[in-house]
CSV table of C-alpha atoms in Angstrom, one decimal:
chain,number,residue,atom,x,y,z
A,120,MET,CA,-32.3,-25.4,17.3
A,121,SER,CA,-29.7,-23.3,15.6
A,122,SER,CA,-27.4,-21.0,17.5
A,123,ILE,CA,-28.7,-18.0,15.5
A,124,PHE,CA,-32.3,-18.8,16.5
A,125,ALA,CA,-31.3,-19.4,20.1
A,126,ARG,CA,-29.4,-16.1,20.3
A,127,ALA,CA,-32.4,-14.3,18.8
A,128,LEU,CA,-34.7,-15.8,21.3
A,129,LYS,CA,-32.4,-14.8,24.2
A,130,VAL,CA,-32.2,-11.2,23.0
A,131,GLY,CA,-35.9,-11.1,22.3
A,132,PHE,CA,-36.6,-12.4,25.8
A,133,VAL,CA,-34.3,-9.8,27.4
A,134,LEU,CA,-35.9,-7.0,25.3
A,135,SER,CA,-39.4,-8.2,26.3
A,136,ALA,CA,-38.4,-8.3,30.0
A,137,ALA,CA,-36.8,-4.8,29.9
A,138,VAL,CA,-39.8,-3.2,28.1
A,139,GLY,CA,-42.3,-5.1,30.4
A,140,PHE,CA,-40.5,-3.9,33.5
A,141,THR,CA,-40.3,-0.4,32.2
A,142,ALA,CA,-44.0,-0.4,31.4
A,143,LEU,CA,-44.8,-1.4,35.0
A,144,ALA,CA,-42.5,1.2,36.5
A,145,VAL,CA,-43.6,4.1,34.3
A,146,SER,CA,-47.1,5.1,33.7
A,147,GLY,CA,-48.3,7.0,30.6
A,148,ALA,CA,-45.5,6.1,28.2
A,149,ARG,CA,-47.1,2.8,27.0
A,150,SER,CA,-47.5,3.9,23.4
A,151,ILE,CA,-43.8,4.9,23.2
A,152,LEU,CA,-42.7,1.6,24.9
A,153,LEU,CA,-44.8,-0.4,22.5
A,154,ASP,CA,-43.1,1.4,19.5
A,155,VAL,CA,-39.7,0.7,21.1
A,156,TYR,CA,-40.6,-3.0,21.7
A,157,PHE,CA,-41.8,-3.5,18.1
A,158,LEU,CA,-38.7,-1.7,16.7
A,159,GLY,CA,-36.4,-3.8,18.9
A,160,MET,CA,-38.1,-7.1,18.0
A,161,GLY,CA,-38.0,-6.1,14.3
A,162,GLY,CA,-34.3,-5.4,14.6
A,163,VAL,CA,-33.6,-8.8,16.3
A,164,LEU,CA,-35.6,-10.7,13.7
A,165,LEU,CA,-33.9,-8.8,10.8
A,166,LEU,CA,-30.5,-9.5,12.3
A,167,ALA,CA,-31.4,-13.2,12.7
A,168,LEU,CA,-32.6,-13.3,9.1
A,169,VAL,CA,-29.4,-11.7,7.8
A,170,ARG,CA,-27.2,-14.1,9.8
A,171,THR,CA,-29.2,-17.1,8.6
A,172,THR,CA,-29.0,-16.0,5.0
A,173,ARG,CA,-25.3,-15.4,5.2
A,174,GLU,CA,-24.7,-18.8,6.9
A,175,GLY,CA,-27.0,-20.6,4.4
A,176,GLY,CA,-25.4,-18.9,1.4
A,177,SER,CA,-23.3,-20.7,-1.1
A,178,THR,CA,-19.9,-21.9,0.2
A,179,GLY,CA,-18.3,-21.4,-3.2
A,180,ARG,CA,-16.2,-18.4,-3.9
A,181,SER,CA,-17.6,-15.4,-5.7
A,182,ASP,CA,-16.7,-14.2,-9.2
A,183,PHE,CA,-14.8,-11.4,-7.5
A,184,ASP,CA,-12.7,-13.7,-5.4
A,185,ARG,CA,-11.9,-15.9,-8.4
A,186,ALA,CA,-10.9,-12.8,-10.5
A,187,LEU,CA,-8.7,-11.5,-7.6
A,188,GLU,CA,-6.9,-14.9,-7.4
A,189,GLU,CA,-6.4,-15.0,-11.1
A,190,MET,CA,-4.9,-11.5,-11.1
A,191,SER,CA,-2.5,-12.4,-8.3
A,192,ARG,CA,-1.3,-15.5,-10.2
A,193,ARG,CA,-0.4,-13.4,-13.3
A,194,HIS,CA,2.0,-11.2,-11.3
A,195,PRO,CA,3.8,-13.5,-8.8
A,196,SER,CA,6.6,-11.0,-8.2
A,197,ASP,CA,5.8,-8.9,-5.2
A,198,SER,CA,9.4,-7.8,-5.0
A,199,GLY,CA,8.9,-4.6,-6.9
A,200,GLU,CA,11.0,-5.8,-9.8
A,201,LEU,CA,8.4,-5.0,-12.4
A,202,THR,CA,8.0,-1.6,-11.0
A,203,LEU,CA,11.7,-0.9,-11.1
A,204,VAL,CA,11.9,-2.1,-14.7
A,205,ASN,CA,9.0,0.2,-15.6
A,206,GLU,CA,10.8,3.1,-13.9
A,207,VAL,CA,14.0,2.5,-15.8
A,208,GLU,CA,12.1,2.2,-19.1
A,209,GLN,CA,10.2,5.5,-18.5
A,210,SER,CA,13.4,7.2,-17.4
A,211,THR,CA,15.0,6.6,-20.8
A,212,ALA,CA,12.0,8.3,-22.4
A,213,SER,CA,11.8,11.3,-20.1
A,214,ALA,CA,14.6,13.3,-18.3
A,215,LEU,CA,12.0,14.6,-15.9
A,216,HIS,CA,10.9,11.0,-15.0
A,217,LEU,CA,14.6,10.1,-14.5
A,218,HIS,CA,15.0,13.0,-12.1
A,219,VAL,CA,11.8,12.6,-10.1
A,220,ARG,CA,11.3,8.9,-10.0
A,221,LEU,CA,14.5,6.9,-10.7
A,222,ARG,CA,17.0,9.3,-9.2
A,223,PRO,CA,15.6,9.0,-5.6
A,224,ILE,CA,16.0,5.2,-5.9
A,225,LEU,CA,19.5,5.5,-7.1
A,226,ARG,CA,20.4,8.0,-4.4
A,227,GLU,CA,19.0,5.7,-1.8
A,228,ILE,CA,21.1,2.8,-3.1
A,229,ALA,CA,24.2,4.9,-3.3
A,230,ALA,CA,23.7,6.4,0.2
A,231,HIS,CA,23.2,3.0,1.7
A,232,ARG,CA,26.2,1.4,0.1
A,233,LEU,CA,28.5,4.4,0.9
A,234,TRP,CA,27.4,4.4,4.5
A,235,MET,CA,27.5,0.6,5.1
A,236,ARG,CA,30.8,-0.1,3.3
A,237,PHE,CA,32.8,3.1,3.8
A,238,GLY,CA,31.0,5.1,6.5
A,239,VAL,CA,30.6,8.0,4.1
A,240,ASP,CA,27.5,10.2,4.2
A,241,LEU,CA,26.4,11.0,0.6
A,242,ASP,CA,25.2,14.5,1.5
A,243,ARG,CA,27.8,15.6,4.1
A,244,GLU,CA,31.0,14.1,2.6
A,245,GLN,CA,30.4,14.9,-1.0
A,246,GLU,CA,34.1,14.9,-2.1
A,247,ARG,CA,34.8,11.5,-0.7
A,248,ALA,CA,31.5,10.2,-2.0
A,249,ARG,CA,32.3,11.5,-5.5
A,250,GLU,CA,35.6,9.6,-5.5
A,251,LEU,CA,33.9,6.3,-4.4
A,252,VAL,CA,30.8,6.5,-6.6
A,253,GLY,CA,32.2,7.1,-10.1
A,254,PRO,CA,31.6,9.9,-12.5
A,255,ASN,CA,28.4,8.7,-14.3
A,256,ALA,CA,26.6,7.6,-11.2
A,257,TRP,CA,27.7,10.8,-9.3
A,258,GLU,CA,26.1,12.9,-12.0
A,259,LEU,CA,22.7,11.3,-11.1
A,260,VAL,CA,23.0,11.0,-7.3
A,261,ARG,CA,24.8,14.2,-6.4
A,262,PRO,CA,22.8,16.2,-3.9
A,263,GLU,CA,22.7,19.5,-5.7
A,264,ARG,CA,21.6,18.1,-9.1
A,265,ARG,CA,18.9,20.3,-10.5
A,266,PRO,CA,15.8,19.2,-12.4
A,267,PRO,CA,16.1,19.2,-16.2
A,268,SER,CA,15.4,22.6,-17.8
A,269,ASP,CA,13.6,20.9,-20.7
A,270,ARG,CA,10.9,18.7,-19.0
A,271,LEU,CA,10.1,17.0,-22.2
A,272,ALA,CA,13.7,16.0,-23.1
A,273,ARG,CA,14.5,12.4,-23.6
A,274,GLY,CA,16.3,10.6,-20.8
A,275,PRO,CA,19.6,8.8,-21.0
A,276,ALA,CA,20.1,5.8,-23.2
A,277,PRO,CA,19.8,2.3,-21.6
A,278,ALA,CA,23.5,1.8,-22.0
A,279,ASP,CA,24.2,5.0,-20.0
A,280,LEU,CA,21.9,3.8,-17.2
A,281,ARG,CA,23.6,0.4,-17.3
A,282,VAL,CA,27.0,2.2,-16.7
A,283,VAL,CA,25.5,4.0,-13.7
A,284,VAL,CA,24.1,0.7,-12.3
A,285,GLU,CA,27.5,-0.9,-12.7
A,286,GLU,CA,29.2,1.9,-10.9
A,287,LEU,CA,26.8,1.6,-8.0
A,288,GLU,CA,27.3,-2.2,-7.9
A,289,ARG,CA,31.0,-1.7,-7.6
A,290,LEU,CA,30.5,0.3,-4.4
């Protein structure tokens, strides 16, 4: 006897005993108790059927699982490297994208390196940070930098961004 069938029999027996005891203890509510009994037994049978169907189903993977595995194989890099490359590419096309998306990343890098290597806070010790960071990188990471007035303007050239990255790497 399968465990699903045995469990359904136990639950059905407990339900039958509970409804039978209640029918003996309460008079006049037999039609409601009969409805509750049939509803409960139907639920037990339905649950047993669902569990049996799930257990007896194919053990192979679904098309969705196979497609999900294929997608994860195409992009093995979970390090965010592809995202960062995309941010840099879009920042060269849009000055607003540079300010909103890439600048916070560069600020985080600069702040971390300044703090860990020199004990300098990027926001509080701006003069010292400016000396350490370098002029090109400072233009992007300085705290009071305003968003571009022309939101559709092109961003800096890749060579200019390379100079900024080199300055941050020297920190």
